[in-house]
mmCIF file of C-alpha atoms in Angstrom:
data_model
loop_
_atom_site.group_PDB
_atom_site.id
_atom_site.type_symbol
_atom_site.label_atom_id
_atom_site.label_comp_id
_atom_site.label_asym_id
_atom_site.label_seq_id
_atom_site.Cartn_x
_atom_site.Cartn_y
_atom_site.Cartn_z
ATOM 1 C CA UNK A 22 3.721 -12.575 -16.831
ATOM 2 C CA UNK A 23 1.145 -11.639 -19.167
ATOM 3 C CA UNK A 24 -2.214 -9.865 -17.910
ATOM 4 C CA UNK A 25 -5.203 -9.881 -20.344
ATOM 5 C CA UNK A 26 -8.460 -7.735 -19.698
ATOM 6 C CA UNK A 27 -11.536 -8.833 -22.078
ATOM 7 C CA UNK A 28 -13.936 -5.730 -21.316
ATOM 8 C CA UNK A 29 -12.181 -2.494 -20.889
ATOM 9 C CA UNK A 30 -14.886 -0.227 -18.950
ATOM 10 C CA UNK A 31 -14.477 1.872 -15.866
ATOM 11 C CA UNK A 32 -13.242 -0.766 -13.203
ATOM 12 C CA UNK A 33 -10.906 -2.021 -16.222
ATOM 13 C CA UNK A 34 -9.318 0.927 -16.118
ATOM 14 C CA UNK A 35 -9.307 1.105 -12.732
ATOM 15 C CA UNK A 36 -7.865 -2.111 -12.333
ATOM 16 C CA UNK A 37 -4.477 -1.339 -14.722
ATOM 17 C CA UNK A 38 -4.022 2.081 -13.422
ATOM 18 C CA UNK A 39 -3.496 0.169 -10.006
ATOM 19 C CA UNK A 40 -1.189 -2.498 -11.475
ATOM 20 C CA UNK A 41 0.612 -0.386 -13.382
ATOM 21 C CA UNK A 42 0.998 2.470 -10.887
ATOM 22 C CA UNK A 43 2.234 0.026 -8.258
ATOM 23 C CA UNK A 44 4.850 -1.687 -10.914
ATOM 24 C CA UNK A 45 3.419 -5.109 -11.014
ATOM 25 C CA UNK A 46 3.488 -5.151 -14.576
ATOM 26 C CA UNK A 47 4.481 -2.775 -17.500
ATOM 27 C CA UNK A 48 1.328 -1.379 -19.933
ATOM 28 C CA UNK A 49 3.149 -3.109 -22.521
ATOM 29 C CA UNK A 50 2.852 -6.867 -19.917
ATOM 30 C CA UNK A 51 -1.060 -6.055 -20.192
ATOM 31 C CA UNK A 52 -3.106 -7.171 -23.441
ATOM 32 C CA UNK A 53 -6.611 -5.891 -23.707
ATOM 33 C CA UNK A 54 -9.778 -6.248 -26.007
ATOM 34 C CA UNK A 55 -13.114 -4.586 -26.216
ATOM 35 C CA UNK A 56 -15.503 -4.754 -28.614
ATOM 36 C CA UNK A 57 -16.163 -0.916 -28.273
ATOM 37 C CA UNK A 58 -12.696 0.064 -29.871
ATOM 38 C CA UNK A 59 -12.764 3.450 -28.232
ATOM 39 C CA UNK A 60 -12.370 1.615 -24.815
ATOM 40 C CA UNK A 61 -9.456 -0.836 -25.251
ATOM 41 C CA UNK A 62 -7.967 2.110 -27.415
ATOM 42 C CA UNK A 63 -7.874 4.382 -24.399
ATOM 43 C CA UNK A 64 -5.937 2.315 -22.013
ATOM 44 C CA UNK A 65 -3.398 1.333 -25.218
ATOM 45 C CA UNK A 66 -2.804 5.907 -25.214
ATOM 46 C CA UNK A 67 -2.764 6.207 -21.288
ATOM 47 C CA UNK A 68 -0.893 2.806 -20.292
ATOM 48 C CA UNK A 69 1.004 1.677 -23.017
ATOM 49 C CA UNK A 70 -1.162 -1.599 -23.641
ATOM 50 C CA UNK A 71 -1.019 -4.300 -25.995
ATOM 51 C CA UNK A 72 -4.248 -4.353 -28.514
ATOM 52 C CA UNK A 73 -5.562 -7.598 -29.243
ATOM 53 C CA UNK A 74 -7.837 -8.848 -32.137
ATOM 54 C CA UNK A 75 -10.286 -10.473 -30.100
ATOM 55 C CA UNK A 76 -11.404 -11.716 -26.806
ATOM 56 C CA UNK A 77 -9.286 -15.500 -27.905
ATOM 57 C CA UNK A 78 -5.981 -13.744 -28.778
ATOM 58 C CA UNK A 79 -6.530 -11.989 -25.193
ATOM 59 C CA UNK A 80 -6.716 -15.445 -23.953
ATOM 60 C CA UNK A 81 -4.060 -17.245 -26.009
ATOM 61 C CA UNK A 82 -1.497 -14.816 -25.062
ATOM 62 C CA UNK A 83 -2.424 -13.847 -21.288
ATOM 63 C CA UNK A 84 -1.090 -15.779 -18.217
ATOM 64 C CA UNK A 85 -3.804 -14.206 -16.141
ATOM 65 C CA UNK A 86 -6.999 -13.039 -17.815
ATOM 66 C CA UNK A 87 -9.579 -10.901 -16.093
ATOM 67 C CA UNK A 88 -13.001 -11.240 -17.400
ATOM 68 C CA UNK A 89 -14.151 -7.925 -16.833
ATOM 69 C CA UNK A 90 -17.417 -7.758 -19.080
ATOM 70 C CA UNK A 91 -21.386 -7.535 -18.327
ATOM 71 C CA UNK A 92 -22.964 -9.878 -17.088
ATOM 72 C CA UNK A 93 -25.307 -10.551 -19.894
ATOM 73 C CA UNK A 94 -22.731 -11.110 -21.926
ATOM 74 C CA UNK A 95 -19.906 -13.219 -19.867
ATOM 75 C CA UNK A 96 -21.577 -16.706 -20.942
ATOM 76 C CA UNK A 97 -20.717 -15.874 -24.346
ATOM 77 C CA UNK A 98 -17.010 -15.224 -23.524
ATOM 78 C CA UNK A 99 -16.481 -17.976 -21.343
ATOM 79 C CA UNK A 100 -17.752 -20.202 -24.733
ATOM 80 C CA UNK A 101 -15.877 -18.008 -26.891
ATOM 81 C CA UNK A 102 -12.111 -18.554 -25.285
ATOM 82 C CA UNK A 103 -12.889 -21.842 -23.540
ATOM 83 C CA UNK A 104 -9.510 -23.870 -25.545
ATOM 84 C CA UNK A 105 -7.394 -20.880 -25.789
ATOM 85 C CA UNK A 106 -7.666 -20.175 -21.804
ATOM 86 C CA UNK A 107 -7.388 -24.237 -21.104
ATOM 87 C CA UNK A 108 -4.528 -24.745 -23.808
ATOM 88 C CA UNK A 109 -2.833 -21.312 -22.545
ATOM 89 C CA UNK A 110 -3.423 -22.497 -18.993
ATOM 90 C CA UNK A 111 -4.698 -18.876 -17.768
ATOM 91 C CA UNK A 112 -5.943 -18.022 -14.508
ATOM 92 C CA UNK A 113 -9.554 -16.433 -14.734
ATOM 93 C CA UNK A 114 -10.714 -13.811 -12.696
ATOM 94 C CA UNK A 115 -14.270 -12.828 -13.488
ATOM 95 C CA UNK A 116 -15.276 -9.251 -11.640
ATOM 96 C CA UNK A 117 -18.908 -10.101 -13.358
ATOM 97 C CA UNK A 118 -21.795 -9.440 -10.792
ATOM 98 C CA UNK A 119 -24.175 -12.043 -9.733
ATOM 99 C CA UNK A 120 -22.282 -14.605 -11.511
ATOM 100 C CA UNK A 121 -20.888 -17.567 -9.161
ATOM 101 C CA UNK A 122 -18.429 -20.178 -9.632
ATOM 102 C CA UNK A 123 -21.002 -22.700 -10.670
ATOM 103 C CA UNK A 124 -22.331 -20.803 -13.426
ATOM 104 C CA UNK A 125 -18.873 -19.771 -14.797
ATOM 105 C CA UNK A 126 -17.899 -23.725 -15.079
ATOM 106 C CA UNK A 127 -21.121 -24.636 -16.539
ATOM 107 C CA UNK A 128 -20.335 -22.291 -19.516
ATOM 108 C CA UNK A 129 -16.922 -24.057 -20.191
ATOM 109 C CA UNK A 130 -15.832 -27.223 -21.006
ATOM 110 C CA UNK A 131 -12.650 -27.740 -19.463
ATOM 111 C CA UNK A 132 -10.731 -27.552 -16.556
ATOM 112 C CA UNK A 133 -10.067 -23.751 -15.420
ATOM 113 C CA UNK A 134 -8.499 -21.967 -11.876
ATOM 114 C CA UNK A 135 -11.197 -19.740 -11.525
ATOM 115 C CA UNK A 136 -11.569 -16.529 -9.456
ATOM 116 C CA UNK A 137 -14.858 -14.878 -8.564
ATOM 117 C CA UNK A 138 -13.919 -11.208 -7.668
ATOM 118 C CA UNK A 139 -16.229 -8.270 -6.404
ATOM 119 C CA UNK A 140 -14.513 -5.141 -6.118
ATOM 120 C CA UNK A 141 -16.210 -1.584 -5.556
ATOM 121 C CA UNK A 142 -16.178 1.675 -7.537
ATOM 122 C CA UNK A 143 -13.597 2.885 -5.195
ATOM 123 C CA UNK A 144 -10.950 1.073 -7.447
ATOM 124 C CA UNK A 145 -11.126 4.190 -9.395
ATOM 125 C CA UNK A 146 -9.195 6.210 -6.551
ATOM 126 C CA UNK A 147 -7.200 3.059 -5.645
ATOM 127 C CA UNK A 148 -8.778 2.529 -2.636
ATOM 128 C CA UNK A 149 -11.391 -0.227 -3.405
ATOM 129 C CA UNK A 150 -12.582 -3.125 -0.809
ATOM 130 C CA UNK A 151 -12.169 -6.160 -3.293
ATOM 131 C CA UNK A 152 -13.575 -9.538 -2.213
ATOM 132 C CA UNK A 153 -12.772 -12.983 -3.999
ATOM 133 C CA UNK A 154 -13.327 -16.801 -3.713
ATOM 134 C CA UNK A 155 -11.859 -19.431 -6.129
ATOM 135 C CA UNK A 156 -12.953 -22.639 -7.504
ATOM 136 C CA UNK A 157 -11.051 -25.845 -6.411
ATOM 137 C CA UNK A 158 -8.174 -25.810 -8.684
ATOM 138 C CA UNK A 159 -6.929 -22.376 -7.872
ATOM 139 C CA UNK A 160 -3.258 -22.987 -5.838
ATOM 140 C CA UNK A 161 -1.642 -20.784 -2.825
ATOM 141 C CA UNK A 162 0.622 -19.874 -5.032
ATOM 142 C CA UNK A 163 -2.495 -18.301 -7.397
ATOM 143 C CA UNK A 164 -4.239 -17.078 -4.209
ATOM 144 C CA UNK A 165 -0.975 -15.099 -3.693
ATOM 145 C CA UNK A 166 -1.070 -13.231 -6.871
ATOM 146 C CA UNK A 167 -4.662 -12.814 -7.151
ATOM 147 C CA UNK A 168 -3.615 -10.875 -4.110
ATOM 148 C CA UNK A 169 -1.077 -9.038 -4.941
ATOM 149 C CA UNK A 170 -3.736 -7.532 -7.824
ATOM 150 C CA UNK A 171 -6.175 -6.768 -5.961
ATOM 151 C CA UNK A 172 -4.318 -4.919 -3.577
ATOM 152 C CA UNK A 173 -2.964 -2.828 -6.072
ATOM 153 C CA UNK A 174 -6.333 -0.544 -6.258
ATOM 154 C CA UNK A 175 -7.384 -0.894 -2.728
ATOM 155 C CA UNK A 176 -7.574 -3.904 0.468
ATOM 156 C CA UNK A 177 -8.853 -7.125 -0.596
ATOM 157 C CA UNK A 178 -10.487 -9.620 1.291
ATOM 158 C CA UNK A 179 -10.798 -14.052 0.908
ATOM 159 C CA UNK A 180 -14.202 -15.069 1.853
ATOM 160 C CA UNK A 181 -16.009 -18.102 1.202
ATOM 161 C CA UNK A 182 -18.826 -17.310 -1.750
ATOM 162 C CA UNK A 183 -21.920 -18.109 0.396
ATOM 163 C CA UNK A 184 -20.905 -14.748 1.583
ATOM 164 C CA UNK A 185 -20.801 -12.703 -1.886
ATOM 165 C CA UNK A 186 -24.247 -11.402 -1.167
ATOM 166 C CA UNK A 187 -23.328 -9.867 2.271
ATOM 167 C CA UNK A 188 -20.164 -8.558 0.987
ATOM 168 C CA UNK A 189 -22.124 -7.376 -2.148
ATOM 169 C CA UNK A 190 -24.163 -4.839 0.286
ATOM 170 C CA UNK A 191 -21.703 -3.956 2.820
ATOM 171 C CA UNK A 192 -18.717 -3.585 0.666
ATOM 172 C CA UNK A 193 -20.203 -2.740 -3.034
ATOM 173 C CA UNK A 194 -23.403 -0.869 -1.865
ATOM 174 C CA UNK A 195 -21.960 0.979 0.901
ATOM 175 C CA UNK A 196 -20.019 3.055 -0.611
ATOM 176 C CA UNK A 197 -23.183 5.015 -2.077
ATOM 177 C CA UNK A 198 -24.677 4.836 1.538
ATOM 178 C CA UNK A 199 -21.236 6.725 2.463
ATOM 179 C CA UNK A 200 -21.808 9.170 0.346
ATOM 180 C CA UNK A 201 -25.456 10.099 1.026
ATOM 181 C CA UNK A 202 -24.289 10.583 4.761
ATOM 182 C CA UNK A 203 -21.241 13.006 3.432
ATOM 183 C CA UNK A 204 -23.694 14.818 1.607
ATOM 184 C CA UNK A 205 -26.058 14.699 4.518
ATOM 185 C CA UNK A 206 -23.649 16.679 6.606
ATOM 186 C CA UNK A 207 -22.313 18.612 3.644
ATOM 187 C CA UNK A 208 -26.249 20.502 3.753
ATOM 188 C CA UNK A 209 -26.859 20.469 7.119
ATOM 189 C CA UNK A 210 -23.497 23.127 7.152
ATOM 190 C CA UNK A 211 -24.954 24.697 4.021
ATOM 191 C CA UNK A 212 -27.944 25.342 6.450
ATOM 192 C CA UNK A 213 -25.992 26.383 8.589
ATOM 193 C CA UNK A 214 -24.222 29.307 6.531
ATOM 194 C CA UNK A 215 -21.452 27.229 5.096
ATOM 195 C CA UNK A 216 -20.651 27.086 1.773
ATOM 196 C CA UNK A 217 -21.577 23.814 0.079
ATOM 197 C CA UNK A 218 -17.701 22.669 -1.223
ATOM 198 C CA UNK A 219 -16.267 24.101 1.974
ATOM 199 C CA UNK A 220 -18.786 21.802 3.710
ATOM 200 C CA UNK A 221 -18.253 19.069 1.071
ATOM 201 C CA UNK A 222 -14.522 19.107 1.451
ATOM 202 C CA UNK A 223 -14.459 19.137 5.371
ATOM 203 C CA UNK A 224 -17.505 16.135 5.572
ATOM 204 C CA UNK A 225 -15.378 13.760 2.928
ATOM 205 C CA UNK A 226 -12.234 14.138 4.604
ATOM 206 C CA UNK A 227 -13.934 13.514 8.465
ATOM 207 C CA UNK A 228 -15.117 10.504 7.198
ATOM 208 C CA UNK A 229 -11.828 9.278 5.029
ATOM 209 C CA UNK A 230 -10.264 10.265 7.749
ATOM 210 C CA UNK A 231 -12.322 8.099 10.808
ATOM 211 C CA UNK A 232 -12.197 4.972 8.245
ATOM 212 C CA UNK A 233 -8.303 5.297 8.431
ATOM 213 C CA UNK A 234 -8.636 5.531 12.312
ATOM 214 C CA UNK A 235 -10.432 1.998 12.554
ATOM 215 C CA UNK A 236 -8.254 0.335 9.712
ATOM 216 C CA UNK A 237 -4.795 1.628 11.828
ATOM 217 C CA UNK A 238 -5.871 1.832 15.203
ATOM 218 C CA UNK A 239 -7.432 -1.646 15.539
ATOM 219 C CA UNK A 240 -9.954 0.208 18.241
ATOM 220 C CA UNK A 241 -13.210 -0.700 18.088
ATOM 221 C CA UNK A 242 -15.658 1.892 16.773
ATOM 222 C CA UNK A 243 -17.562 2.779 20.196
ATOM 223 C CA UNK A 244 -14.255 3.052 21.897
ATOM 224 C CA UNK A 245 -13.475 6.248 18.937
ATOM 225 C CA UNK A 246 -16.682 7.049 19.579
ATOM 226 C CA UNK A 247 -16.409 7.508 23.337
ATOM 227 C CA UNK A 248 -12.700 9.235 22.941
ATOM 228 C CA UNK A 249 -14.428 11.971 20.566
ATOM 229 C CA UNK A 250 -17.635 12.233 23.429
ATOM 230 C CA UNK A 251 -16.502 14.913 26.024
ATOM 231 C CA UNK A 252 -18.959 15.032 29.177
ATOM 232 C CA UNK A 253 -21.638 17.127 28.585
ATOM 233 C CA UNK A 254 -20.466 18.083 24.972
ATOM 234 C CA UNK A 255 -21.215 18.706 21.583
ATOM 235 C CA UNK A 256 -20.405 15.664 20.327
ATOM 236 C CA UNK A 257 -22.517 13.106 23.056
ATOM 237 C CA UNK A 258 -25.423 15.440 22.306
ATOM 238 C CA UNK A 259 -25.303 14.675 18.183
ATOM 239 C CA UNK A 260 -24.332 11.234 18.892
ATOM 240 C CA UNK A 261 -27.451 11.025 21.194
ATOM 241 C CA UNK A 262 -29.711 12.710 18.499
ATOM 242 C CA UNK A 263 -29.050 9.970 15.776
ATOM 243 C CA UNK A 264 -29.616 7.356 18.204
ATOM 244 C CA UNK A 265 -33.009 8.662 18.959
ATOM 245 C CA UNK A 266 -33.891 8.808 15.193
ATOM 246 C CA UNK A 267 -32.752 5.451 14.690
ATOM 247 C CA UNK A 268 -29.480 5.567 12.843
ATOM 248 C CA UNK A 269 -27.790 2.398 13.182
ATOM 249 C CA UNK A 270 -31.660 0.509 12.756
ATOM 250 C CA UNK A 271 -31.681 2.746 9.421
ATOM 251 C CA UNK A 272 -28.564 1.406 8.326
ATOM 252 C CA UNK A 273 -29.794 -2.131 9.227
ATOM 253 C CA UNK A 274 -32.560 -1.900 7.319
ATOM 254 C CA UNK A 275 -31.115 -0.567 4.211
ATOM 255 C CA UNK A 276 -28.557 -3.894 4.442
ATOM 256 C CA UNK A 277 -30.896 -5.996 5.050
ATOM 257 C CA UNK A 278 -33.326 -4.626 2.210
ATOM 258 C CA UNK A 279 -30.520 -4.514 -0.624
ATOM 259 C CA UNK A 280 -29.241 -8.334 0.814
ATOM 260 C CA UNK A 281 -33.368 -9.121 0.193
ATOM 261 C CA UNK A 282 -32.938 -7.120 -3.610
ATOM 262 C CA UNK A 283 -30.175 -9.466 -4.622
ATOM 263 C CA UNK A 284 -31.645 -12.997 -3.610
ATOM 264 C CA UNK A 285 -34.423 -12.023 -6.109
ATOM 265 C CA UNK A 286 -31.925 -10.961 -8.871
#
């Protein structure tokens, strides 16, 4: 099996380090093309890739091709390898934003299986949340695969595409949300006396570390929430405090205002 990669950019890279690190496929099973040179050229030194010519040798030659370019530009490579995908039989998978199904079969000709993926920029430390849909010609068997990949750099999820721009919020956008809060805590120790990594290092891994708790435990979030309130303790009287300011309506409203962002995209 023979893995192409038009567009070799961050979640590129992030995307082979997973399949490669989890032995799915060999560097040298993986063909890629970029038209910045440095890019491609970078995963040929650290993974043992195969350089191709141009974004239709990456097609003619790849069982499954991953379309992992701009946006702007992806109606020009769907044009572009069109015959060599059809007459190669690939599977697409476009990681593109914004860009559905629809749009991706108005820009070709003939008949494709066609995956819509939306990963986040957690791929980079393998532990992404990775949604997909497919078009009507994509198999089990496909579905399987598609799988497989995706759960090489993190959990991935099936979800019909009415529900991309959801997902798009509480999967892609979240993760920066995350990350204010971490920081959030990582000051208020600072203010506190704490040193800023110290506090940095102990916030990240609280919060890694309660994600894990509701992805293994199967408990409900309240129920952790009530197991870490002791009567009359510290915790009940911070988890009383954000209520009052409106935490969970903050978070609503930040959803809800990035959902409204992307309709008008």
């Amino acid at each position: 099996m023979k893995i192409g990669f038009i567009g070799c950019g961050n979640m590129a890279t992030a995307i082979v380090k997973g399949i490669v690190s989890s032995s799915i496929a060999l560097g040298s099973d993986i063909n890629v093309f970029d038209i910045n040179v440095s890019a491609y050229e970078n995963l040929v030194s650290a993974y043992g890739c195969n350089k191709m010519n141009s974004a239709k040798e990456t097609a003619k030659r790849s069982d499954i091709l991953f379309l992992a370019v701009k946006p702007n530009v992806i109606a020009s490579v769907l044009e572009e390898i069109d015959f060599e995908a059809a007459n190669n039989n690939c599977l697409l998978i476009s990681i593109a934003a914004g860009k559905t199904i629809d749009f991706i079969e108005s820009k070709l000709n003939n008949e494709h299986r066609i995956v819509r993926v939306m990963p986040n920029i957690n791929a980079m430390v393998g532990e992404a949340i990775s949604g997909y849909c497919t078009n009507k010609n994509v198999s089990k068997d496909d579905c399987a695969i598609v799988e497989k990949l995706l759960n090489s750099f993190g959990k991935c999820l099936k979800l019909d595409e009415t529900y991309f721009p959801v997902f798009g919020v509480i999967g892609g956008c979240s993760p920066a949300f995350a990350y204010m809060f971490i920081d959030a805590l990582a000051r208020a120790g600072v203010k506190n006396g704490m040193k800023k990594d110290d506090a940095l290092k102990i916030a990240a891994q609280a919060v890694y570390g309660s994600a894990k708790m509701i992805l293994e435990t199967d408990e409900h979030p309240y129920k952790l929430i009530d197991n870490v309130c002791s009567p009359g303790g510290t915790t009940i009287e911070g988890v009383t405090s954000l209520q009052a300011d409106n935490f969970e309506s903050a978070v609503h409203n930040a959803v809800n205002k990035a959902i409204e962002k992307d309709k008008k995209l």
